[in-house]
Coordinates of C-alpha atoms in Angstrom, one line a residue:
X9 CA 64.2 -54.1 -23.8
X10 CA 67.3 -52.8 -21.9
X11 CA 67.2 -50.9 -18.5
X12 CA 66.8 -47.2 -18.3
X13 CA 70.2 -46.8 -17.1
X14 CA 72.0 -48.7 -20.1
X15 CA 72.9 -47.0 -23.4
X16 CA 75.4 -44.6 -24.7
X17 CA 75.0 -42.1 -21.5
X18 CA 75.5 -44.8 -19.1
X19 CA 78.7 -46.1 -20.7
X20 CA 80.2 -42.6 -20.6
X21 CA 80.7 -42.4 -24.3
X22 CA 81.2 -39.0 -25.8
X23 CA 81.6 -38.2 -29.4
X24 CA 83.8 -35.1 -30.2
X25 CA 81.9 -32.4 -32.0
X26 CA 82.3 -28.3 -32.4
X27 CA 79.8 -27.8 -29.6
X28 CA 80.2 -28.5 -25.9
X29 CA 77.7 -31.6 -24.5
X30 CA 74.3 -30.0 -22.9
X31 CA 74.2 -30.2 -19.5
X32 CA 71.5 -32.5 -17.8
X33 CA 67.8 -30.9 -17.8
X34 CA 66.7 -29.5 -14.6
X35 CA 64.8 -31.3 -12.2
X36 CA 61.9 -30.7 -10.0
X37 CA 61.5 -31.9 -6.3
X38 CA 58.0 -32.0 -7.0
X39 CA 58.3 -34.1 -10.1
X40 CA 61.7 -36.0 -10.0
X41 CA 63.0 -38.3 -12.5
X42 CA 62.6 -41.8 -11.4
X43 CA 63.7 -44.9 -13.1
X44 CA 60.1 -45.8 -13.9
X45 CA 59.5 -42.3 -15.7
X46 CA 62.9 -42.7 -17.6
X47 CA 62.1 -46.4 -19.0
X48 CA 58.4 -44.8 -19.9
X49 CA 60.3 -42.4 -22.0
X50 CA 62.5 -44.7 -23.5
X51 CA 59.6 -46.8 -24.4
X52 CA 57.8 -44.1 -25.9
X53 CA 60.9 -43.0 -27.8
X54 CA 61.2 -46.5 -29.5
X55 CA 57.3 -47.0 -30.3
X56 CA 56.3 -47.0 -33.8
X57 CA 52.6 -46.6 -32.7
X58 CA 53.3 -43.3 -31.7
X59 CA 53.7 -42.0 -35.4
X60 CA 50.9 -40.9 -37.5
X61 CA 51.4 -43.9 -39.8
X62 CA 52.3 -46.4 -36.9
X63 CA 55.6 -47.4 -38.9
X64 CA 58.3 -45.3 -37.4
X65 CA 59.6 -44.4 -34.1
X66 CA 61.3 -41.3 -32.7
X67 CA 64.1 -43.5 -32.8
X68 CA 63.9 -44.2 -36.5
X69 CA 65.8 -40.9 -37.3
X70 CA 67.0 -39.6 -34.0
X71 CA 69.8 -42.4 -33.4
X72 CA 71.3 -42.4 -30.0
X73 CA 74.5 -43.5 -31.5
X74 CA 74.5 -39.9 -33.1
X75 CA 74.0 -38.1 -30.0
X76 CA 70.1 -38.1 -30.8
X77 CA 70.3 -36.6 -34.3
X78 CA 69.6 -37.7 -37.8
X79 CA 73.1 -39.4 -39.1
X80 CA 71.6 -38.7 -42.7
X81 CA 72.4 -34.9 -42.1
X82 CA 76.0 -35.4 -42.1
X83 CA 76.3 -37.6 -44.9
X84 CA 76.6 -36.5 -48.5
X85 CA 75.3 -37.8 -51.6
X86 CA 72.9 -40.7 -52.0
X87 CA 73.1 -42.1 -48.6
X88 CA 71.1 -39.2 -47.3
X89 CA 67.7 -41.0 -47.8
X90 CA 64.5 -41.0 -46.2
X91 CA 62.3 -44.1 -46.6
X92 CA 59.6 -42.5 -48.1
X93 CA 55.6 -43.0 -47.1
X94 CA 56.0 -46.8 -47.0
X95 CA 58.6 -46.6 -44.1
X96 CA 60.9 -49.1 -45.6
X97 CA 64.3 -48.4 -47.0
X98 CA 65.5 -49.6 -50.3
X99 CA 62.1 -49.1 -52.1
X100 CA 60.8 -47.2 -54.9
X101 CA 59.4 -44.5 -53.0
X102 CA 62.8 -43.5 -51.1
X103 CA 63.6 -39.9 -51.2
X104 CA 66.8 -37.8 -50.7
X105 CA 66.6 -35.9 -47.2
X106 CA 63.4 -35.9 -45.0
X107 CA 60.6 -34.2 -46.3
X108 CA 59.1 -31.9 -44.4
X109 CA 62.0 -31.9 -41.7
X110 CA 64.7 -29.4 -42.1
X111 CA 68.2 -31.2 -42.5
X112 CA 71.5 -30.1 -40.8
X113 CA 74.9 -30.0 -42.3
X114 CA 77.6 -31.6 -40.5
X115 CA 78.6 -28.0 -39.2
X116 CA 75.2 -27.4 -37.6
X117 CA 73.7 -25.0 -40.3
X118 CA 70.4 -25.9 -41.8
X119 CA 70.4 -27.4 -45.2
X120 CA 68.7 -25.4 -47.9
X121 CA 65.0 -26.5 -47.9
X122 CA 62.6 -24.6 -50.5
X123 CA 59.5 -26.0 -48.4
X124 CA 60.7 -23.9 -45.5
X125 CA 62.5 -21.5 -47.4
X126 CA 65.7 -21.8 -45.2

């Protein structure tokens, strides 16, 4: 695994969008961010054991190369696929979108979801 300071943020890559990048989160003198804490957060973010099925990590959908978002939300058509209950892409249980998770359009608005009525 790479060290905590490697990755998209470290190399200064900024992807253009319709919104300005967020400022770094505030820090507290009583609870400073350390390399160990950052490494723990990165480890937990990619740990598949954190999911209820123990098959996907946060990073499965929230891709760093897509600014932490789900890149499928900006894709139209059949490429907007969720791996389904088995957690494996290109199997018979794959579904369009992400059931139970609101999807965003490329402009940042929510896609219609009958489950959430939004």
